[in-house]
GROMACS .gro file of C-alpha atoms in nm:
model
  317
    1MET     CA    1   3.829  -1.712  -0.274
    2SER     CA    2   3.590  -1.736   0.020
    3LEU     CA    3   3.583  -1.480   0.297
    4TYR     CA    4   3.726  -1.733   0.542
    5TRP     CA    5   4.035  -1.799   0.329
    6ARG     CA    6   4.086  -1.430   0.256
    7ILE     CA    7   4.096  -1.348   0.626
    8PHE     CA    8   4.311  -1.652   0.705
    9GLY     CA    9   4.553  -1.575   0.422
   10LEU     CA   10   4.594  -1.212   0.524
   11ASN     CA   11   4.665  -1.307   0.884
   12ALA     CA   12   4.911  -1.576   0.768
   13VAL     CA   13   5.099  -1.327   0.551
   14VAL     CA   14   5.123  -1.067   0.827
   15LEU     CA   15   5.227  -1.317   1.095
   16GLY     CA   16   5.471  -1.489   0.856
   17ALA     CA   17   5.633  -1.158   0.772
   18ALA     CA   18   5.667  -1.074   1.141
   19THR     CA   19   5.820  -1.415   1.214
   20ALA     CA   20   6.067  -1.385   0.925
   21LEU     CA   21   6.162  -1.042   1.043
   22LEU     CA   22   6.243  -1.175   1.388
   23LEU     CA   23   6.431  -1.479   1.256
   24TRP     CA   24   6.647  -1.341   0.976
   25ALA     CA   25   6.647  -0.967   1.014
   26PRO     CA   26   6.880  -0.796   1.259
   27VAL     CA   27   6.585  -0.725   1.482
   28THR     CA   28   6.582  -0.836   1.845
   29VAL     CA   29   6.367  -0.779   2.148
   30SER     CA   30   6.557  -0.672   2.449
   31VAL     CA   31   6.464  -0.666   2.812
   32PRO     CA   32   6.379  -0.395   2.888
   33VAL     CA   33   6.236  -0.318   2.538
   34LEU     CA   34   6.414  -0.046   2.348
   35LEU     CA   35   6.221   0.237   2.185
   36THR     CA   36   6.305   0.128   1.830
   37GLU     CA   37   6.194  -0.229   1.905
   38ALA     CA   38   5.868  -0.110   2.054
   39VAL     CA   39   5.803   0.104   1.743
   40ILE     CA   40   5.857  -0.195   1.514
   41LEU     CA   41   5.630  -0.423   1.720
   42VAL     CA   42   5.352  -0.168   1.755
   43GLY     CA   43   5.379  -0.076   1.387
   44GLY     CA   44   5.348  -0.441   1.283
   45MET     CA   45   5.047  -0.490   1.506
   46ALA     CA   46   4.884  -0.174   1.368
   47VAL     CA   47   4.941  -0.291   1.009
   48MET     CA   48   4.781  -0.627   1.087
   49LEU     CA   49   4.478  -0.468   1.259
   50VAL     CA   50   4.422  -0.215   0.980
   51ALA     CA   51   4.448  -0.485   0.713
   52ASN     CA   52   4.203  -0.710   0.897
   53ALA     CA   53   3.961  -0.422   0.957
   54ALA     CA   54   3.969  -0.321   0.590
   55LEU     CA   55   3.909  -0.678   0.471
   56LEU     CA   56   3.624  -0.733   0.715
   57ARG     CA   57   3.467  -0.399   0.622
   58VAL     CA   58   3.470  -0.485   0.252
   59GLY     CA   59   3.375  -0.847   0.297
   60LEU     CA   60   3.090  -0.795   0.544
   61ALA     CA   61   2.941  -0.477   0.392
   62PRO     CA   62   2.671  -0.678   0.206
   63LEU     CA   63   2.558  -0.818   0.540
   64ASP     CA   64   2.495  -0.466   0.666
   65ARG     CA   65   2.285  -0.395   0.356
   66VAL     CA   66   2.087  -0.715   0.410
   67THR     CA   67   2.024  -0.617   0.772
   68ARG     CA   68   1.902  -0.268   0.676
   69LEU     CA   69   1.672  -0.407   0.407
   70MET     CA   70   1.533  -0.666   0.649
   71THR     CA   71   1.428  -0.389   0.887
   72THR     CA   72   1.267  -0.171   0.618
   73VAL     CA   73   1.130  -0.413   0.357
   74ASP     CA   74   0.759  -0.383   0.281
   75LEU     CA   75   0.594  -0.653   0.072
   76LEU     CA   76   0.338  -0.398  -0.049
   77ARG     CA   77   0.623  -0.218  -0.228
   78PRO     CA   78   0.770  -0.498  -0.437
   79GLY     CA   79   1.098  -0.492  -0.625
   80GLN     CA   80   1.332  -0.411  -0.335
   81ARG     CA   81   1.645  -0.614  -0.407
   82LEU     CA   82   2.014  -0.605  -0.319
   83PRO     CA   83   2.290  -0.617  -0.584
   84VAL     CA   84   2.485  -0.942  -0.599
   85ARG     CA   85   2.858  -0.906  -0.647
   86GLY     CA   86   3.119  -1.181  -0.657
   87GLY     CA   87   3.071  -1.546  -0.577
   88ASP     CA   88   3.158  -1.588  -0.211
   89GLU     CA   89   2.939  -1.689   0.083
   90VAL     CA   90   2.808  -1.335   0.136
   91SER     CA   91   2.698  -1.312  -0.228
   92GLU     CA   92   2.522  -1.645  -0.192
   93LEU     CA   93   2.347  -1.512   0.118
   94VAL     CA   94   2.234  -1.198  -0.069
   95SER     CA   95   2.107  -1.412  -0.359
   96ALA     CA   96   1.915  -1.634  -0.117
   97PHE     CA   97   1.766  -1.328   0.053
   98ASN     CA   98   1.654  -1.183  -0.283
   99ALA     CA   99   1.498  -1.517  -0.376
  100MET     CA  100   1.318  -1.527  -0.042
  101LEU     CA  101   1.176  -1.178  -0.105
  102GLU     CA  102   1.058  -1.292  -0.448
  103ARG     CA  103   0.873  -1.589  -0.298
  104LEU     CA  104   0.723  -1.381  -0.017
  105GLU     CA  105   0.596  -1.119  -0.262
  106LYS     CA  106   0.431  -1.384  -0.479
  107GLU     CA  107   0.275  -1.553  -0.178
  108ARG     CA  108   0.156  -1.219  -0.038
  109ALA     CA  109   0.003  -1.124  -0.374
  110ALA     CA  110  -0.175  -1.460  -0.400
  111SER     CA  111  -0.309  -1.448  -0.044
  112SER     CA  112  -0.418  -1.085  -0.088
  113ALA     CA  113  -0.600  -1.177  -0.408
  114ARG     CA  114  -0.789  -1.454  -0.231
  115ALA     CA  115  -0.874  -1.228   0.062
  116LEU     CA  116  -0.996  -0.942  -0.158
  117LEU     CA  117  -1.203  -1.172  -0.377
  118ALA     CA  118  -1.364  -1.317  -0.065
  119GLN     CA  119  -1.422  -0.963   0.062
  120GLU     CA  120  -1.594  -0.858  -0.259
  121ALA     CA  121  -1.808  -1.174  -0.254
  122GLU     CA  122  -1.910  -1.102   0.104
  123ARG     CA  123  -1.993  -0.743   0.014
  124ARG     CA  124  -2.214  -0.861  -0.270
  125ARG     CA  125  -2.389  -1.108  -0.040
  126ILE     CA  126  -2.455  -0.842   0.225
  127ALA     CA  127  -2.573  -0.596  -0.039
  128VAL     CA  128  -2.819  -0.850  -0.179
  129GLU     CA  129  -2.954  -0.930   0.166
  130LEU     CA  130  -2.992  -0.562   0.253
  131HIS     CA  131  -3.170  -0.493  -0.075
  132ASP     CA  132  -3.392  -0.799  -0.088
  133GLU     CA  133  -3.475  -0.845   0.280
  134VAL     CA  134  -3.422  -0.525   0.476
  135GLY     CA  135  -3.516  -0.297   0.186
  136GLN     CA  136  -3.834  -0.484   0.106
  137SER     CA  137  -3.934  -0.505   0.471
  138MET     CA  138  -3.886  -0.130   0.517
  139THR     CA  139  -4.083  -0.063   0.200
  140ALA     CA  140  -4.368  -0.273   0.337
  141ILE     CA  141  -4.348  -0.078   0.665
  142LEU     CA  142  -4.371   0.250   0.471
  143LEU     CA  143  -4.683   0.132   0.290
  144ALA     CA  144  -4.842   0.018   0.616
  145LEU     CA  145  -4.757   0.350   0.783
  146LYS     CA  146  -4.906   0.542   0.491
  147GLN     CA  147  -5.228   0.344   0.510
  148ALA     CA  148  -5.244   0.384   0.888
  149ALA     CA  149  -5.177   0.758   0.861
  150ASP     CA  150  -5.452   0.802   0.602
  151GLU     CA  151  -5.706   0.632   0.829
  152ALA     CA  152  -5.587   0.774   1.164
  153PRO     CA  153  -5.742   1.077   1.337
  154ASP     CA  154  -5.562   1.410   1.318
  155PRO     CA  155  -5.357   1.397   1.644
  156LEU     CA  156  -5.219   1.052   1.560
  157ARG     CA  157  -5.181   1.119   1.190
  158GLY     CA  158  -4.902   1.372   1.246
  159GLU     CA  159  -4.702   1.129   1.457
  160LEU     CA  160  -4.745   0.855   1.199
  161ARG     CA  161  -4.622   1.094   0.929
  162GLN     CA  162  -4.309   1.160   1.134
  163VAL     CA  163  -4.246   0.787   1.177
  164GLN     CA  164  -4.305   0.742   0.806
  165GLU     CA  165  -4.046   1.010   0.724
  166ILE     CA  166  -3.789   0.853   0.960
  167THR     CA  167  -3.847   0.515   0.799
  168ARG     CA  168  -3.806   0.666   0.452
  169GLU     CA  169  -3.475   0.824   0.552
  170SER     CA  170  -3.358   0.491   0.695
  171LEU     CA  171  -3.453   0.320   0.369
  172ASP     CA  172  -3.252   0.576   0.173
  173GLU     CA  173  -2.954   0.508   0.400
  174VAL     CA  174  -2.987   0.133   0.341
  175ARG     CA  175  -2.996   0.191  -0.034
  176ARG     CA  176  -2.687   0.412  -0.008
  177LEU     CA  177  -2.505   0.137   0.181
  178VAL     CA  178  -2.607  -0.112  -0.086
  179ARG     CA  179  -2.461   0.113  -0.357
  180ARG     CA  180  -2.134   0.142  -0.166
  181LEU     CA  181  -2.113  -0.232  -0.104
  182ARG     CA  182  -2.206  -0.329  -0.459
  183PRO     CA  183  -2.155  -0.056  -0.720
  184GLY     CA  184  -2.416  -0.170  -0.970
  185VAL     CA  185  -2.361   0.144  -1.177
  186LEU     CA  186  -2.008   0.019  -1.245
  187ASP     CA  187  -2.144  -0.289  -1.421
  188ASP     CA  188  -2.427  -0.104  -1.592
  189LEU     CA  189  -2.276   0.229  -1.702
  190GLY     CA  190  -1.899   0.193  -1.674
  191LEU     CA  191  -1.612   0.336  -1.472
  192VAL     CA  192  -1.656   0.707  -1.545
  193SER     CA  193  -2.025   0.704  -1.455
  194ALA     CA  194  -1.955   0.503  -1.140
  195ILE     CA  195  -1.687   0.744  -1.014
  196THR     CA  196  -1.908   1.040  -1.108
  197SER     CA  197  -2.193   0.893  -0.902
  198LEU     CA  198  -1.951   0.820  -0.618
  199ALA     CA  199  -1.817   1.175  -0.615
  200THR     CA  200  -2.167   1.321  -0.625
  201GLU     CA  201  -2.277   1.102  -0.335
  202PHE     CA  202  -1.977   1.205  -0.123
  203ALA     CA  203  -2.035   1.570  -0.199
  204THR     CA  204  -2.400   1.538  -0.096
  205HIS     CA  205  -2.347   1.349   0.229
  206THR     CA  206  -2.017   1.494   0.355
  207GLY     CA  207  -2.023   1.854   0.233
  208LEU     CA  208  -1.700   1.810   0.035
  209ARG     CA  209  -1.660   2.020  -0.278
  210VAL     CA  210  -1.561   1.756  -0.531
  211LYS     CA  211  -1.422   1.859  -0.869
  212ARG     CA  212  -1.412   1.598  -1.144
  213SER     CA  213  -1.188   1.573  -1.448
  214PHE     CA  214  -1.217   1.273  -1.683
  215ASP     CA  215  -1.052   1.215  -2.021
  216PRO     CA  216  -1.305   1.128  -2.292
  217ASP     CA  217  -1.083   0.868  -2.467
  218LEU     CA  218  -1.009   0.627  -2.185
  219PRO     CA  219  -0.946   0.268  -2.298
  220ALA     CA  220  -1.183  -0.008  -2.200
  221LEU     CA  221  -1.058  -0.208  -1.902
  222ASP     CA  222  -1.155  -0.546  -1.764
  223ASN     CA  223  -1.403  -0.570  -1.480
  224GLY     CA  224  -1.144  -0.650  -1.214
  225THR     CA  225  -0.931  -0.348  -1.303
  226GLU     CA  226  -1.230  -0.114  -1.305
  227LEU     CA  227  -1.335  -0.245  -0.964
  228VAL     CA  228  -0.987  -0.177  -0.822
  229ILE     CA  229  -0.991   0.179  -0.956
  230TYR     CA  230  -1.338   0.234  -0.813
  231ARG     CA  231  -1.241   0.100  -0.469
  232VAL     CA  232  -0.926   0.314  -0.457
  233ALA     CA  233  -1.132   0.622  -0.546
  234GLN     CA  234  -1.387   0.527  -0.280
  235GLU     CA  235  -1.124   0.481  -0.009
  236SER     CA  236  -0.945   0.803  -0.110
  237LEU     CA  237  -1.266   1.005  -0.080
  238THR     CA  238  -1.342   0.837   0.252
  239ASN     CA  239  -0.998   0.931   0.388
  240ALA     CA  240  -1.038   1.289   0.268
  241ALA     CA  241  -1.377   1.321   0.438
  242ARG     CA  242  -1.306   1.138   0.766
  243HIS     CA  243  -0.937   1.179   0.840
  244ALA     CA  244  -0.786   1.459   0.632
  245GLU     CA  245  -1.049   1.718   0.732
  246ALA     CA  246  -1.046   1.841   0.372
  247ARG     CA  247  -1.288   2.086   0.215
  248ASN     CA  248  -1.201   2.048  -0.152
  249VAL     CA  249  -1.120   1.731  -0.342
  250LYS     CA  250  -1.030   1.681  -0.707
  251VAL     CA  251  -1.084   1.346  -0.876
  252SER     CA  252  -0.907   1.298  -1.210
  253LEU     CA  253  -0.906   1.003  -1.446
  254TYR     CA  254  -0.684   1.029  -1.752
  255ARG     CA  255  -0.455   0.839  -1.983
  256GLU     CA  256  -0.079   0.881  -1.957
  257ASP     CA  257   0.127   0.692  -2.216
  258ASP     CA  258   0.027   0.327  -2.173
  259HIS     CA  259  -0.137   0.375  -1.830
  260VAL     CA  260  -0.474   0.486  -1.700
  261VAL     CA  261  -0.418   0.715  -1.402
  262LEU     CA  262  -0.658   0.786  -1.117
  263GLU     CA  263  -0.559   1.089  -0.912
  264VAL     CA  264  -0.738   1.210  -0.599
  265SER     CA  265  -0.599   1.523  -0.432
  266ASP     CA  266  -0.735   1.715  -0.135
  267ASP     CA  267  -0.653   2.025   0.069
  268GLY     CA  268  -0.661   1.849   0.406
  269ARG     CA  269  -0.400   1.826   0.676
  270GLY     CA  270  -0.167   1.601   0.472
  271VAL     CA  271  -0.012   1.262   0.528
  272GLY     CA  272   0.256   1.379   0.774
  273VAL     CA  273   0.463   1.102   0.924
  274ALA     CA  274   0.176   0.894   1.054
  275ARG     CA  275   0.181   0.521   1.001
  276GLU     CA  276  -0.029   0.396   0.714
  277GLY     CA  277  -0.362   0.257   0.827
  278ALA     CA  278  -0.565  -0.036   0.704
  279GLY     CA  279  -0.733   0.173   0.435
  280ILE     CA  280  -0.412   0.276   0.261
  281ARG     CA  281  -0.262  -0.071   0.293
  282GLY     CA  282  -0.579  -0.212   0.143
  283MET     CA  283  -0.537   0.022  -0.153
  284ARG     CA  284  -0.178  -0.096  -0.197
  285GLU     CA  285  -0.290  -0.459  -0.193
  286ARG     CA  286  -0.553  -0.390  -0.457
  287ALA     CA  287  -0.297  -0.210  -0.672
  288LEU     CA  288  -0.066  -0.512  -0.658
  289LEU     CA  289  -0.343  -0.737  -0.787
  290ILE     CA  290  -0.353  -0.559  -1.124
  291GLY     CA  291   0.014  -0.466  -1.151
  292ALA     CA  292  -0.053  -0.099  -1.076
  293THR     CA  293   0.157   0.147  -0.879
  294LEU     CA  294   0.015   0.355  -0.594
  295ASP     CA  295   0.189   0.674  -0.482
  296ILE     CA  296   0.079   0.886  -0.187
  297THR     CA  297   0.251   1.223  -0.171
  298PRO     CA  298   0.194   1.556   0.005
  299VAL     CA  299   0.057   1.851  -0.192
  300THR     CA  300   0.222   2.191  -0.126
  301ARG     CA  301   0.193   2.285   0.242
  302THR     CA  302  -0.111   2.075   0.320
  303GLY     CA  303  -0.312   1.815   0.144
  304THR     CA  304  -0.250   1.474  -0.005
  305ARG     CA  305  -0.235   1.333  -0.356
  306ILE     CA  306  -0.315   0.967  -0.418
  307ARG     CA  307  -0.208   0.849  -0.763
  308LEU     CA  308  -0.292   0.506  -0.904
  309ALA     CA  309  -0.128   0.420  -1.238
  310VAL     CA  310  -0.285   0.116  -1.404
  311PRO     CA  311  -0.144  -0.057  -1.714
  312ALA     CA  312  -0.390   0.013  -1.998
  313VAL     CA  313  -0.466  -0.346  -2.097
  314ARG     CA  314  -0.761  -0.364  -2.330
  315LYS     CA  315  -1.077  -0.535  -2.214
  316GLN     CA  316  -1.105  -0.887  -2.342
  317SER     CA  317  -1.414  -0.960  -2.545
   0.00000   0.00000   0.00000
């Protein structure tokens, strides 16, 4: 029975009983109203209001749950659904809302995949241009400065050496940016070597004390999965260095049941109640692409632990 007919039927029963009571029972309404008559009328009204309130509370409770989920749903945390009970209009509404969430999650995952693939392609293009054009030009400038310094008189030679050193440092910075934009070591030497190189680079340039722990029997993963793990590790280290004000970071990569787990924990100021920024949301989007789960939790009094659990699907040959 639909919610409309349940409410209508309950009101009809209560009003019919009150009418029958007035027609056939020895109950009358006097003027002025007697105390006993007032008690009967007020009691009947109270019974009708309580019955209607109880029915509306039970019948409309799923709508309250839908409203709360609408205000808190996050497409980067898929799987949030409401239970469907019964077959009335409210249940149909809940089913439609769950189906809408399913479609939105699929569309969000597809659009995120396209955006991230385009982002990686753009990073590769920029890395190639920096390496082939800017890098080669700066190398040519270094050679010209060296030749000019060798032939210059002593007062000018020192200044040319300083310019040469500044140019060499700038070239090193360009090469570092190229490695961050396009992790060639990931394609050449694998995931463990790439994360090791990444951790070493962060420790050198930021002053972080980075501790590494890698299982020796990690399964081989496809290129897309390894790239997601690498990017999550990169963003986690970046957050620890720039935002968390951490001094010590531990990077772990291990196998747990049928998952490969990346864990990055620091001793910084913790996640607190701040709203997630673009970096963390980007990590969540990458995790969705490979069916992984990303958990960000506080560690003891301070610090943050970022845990990425990736299904251990073997690399296709």
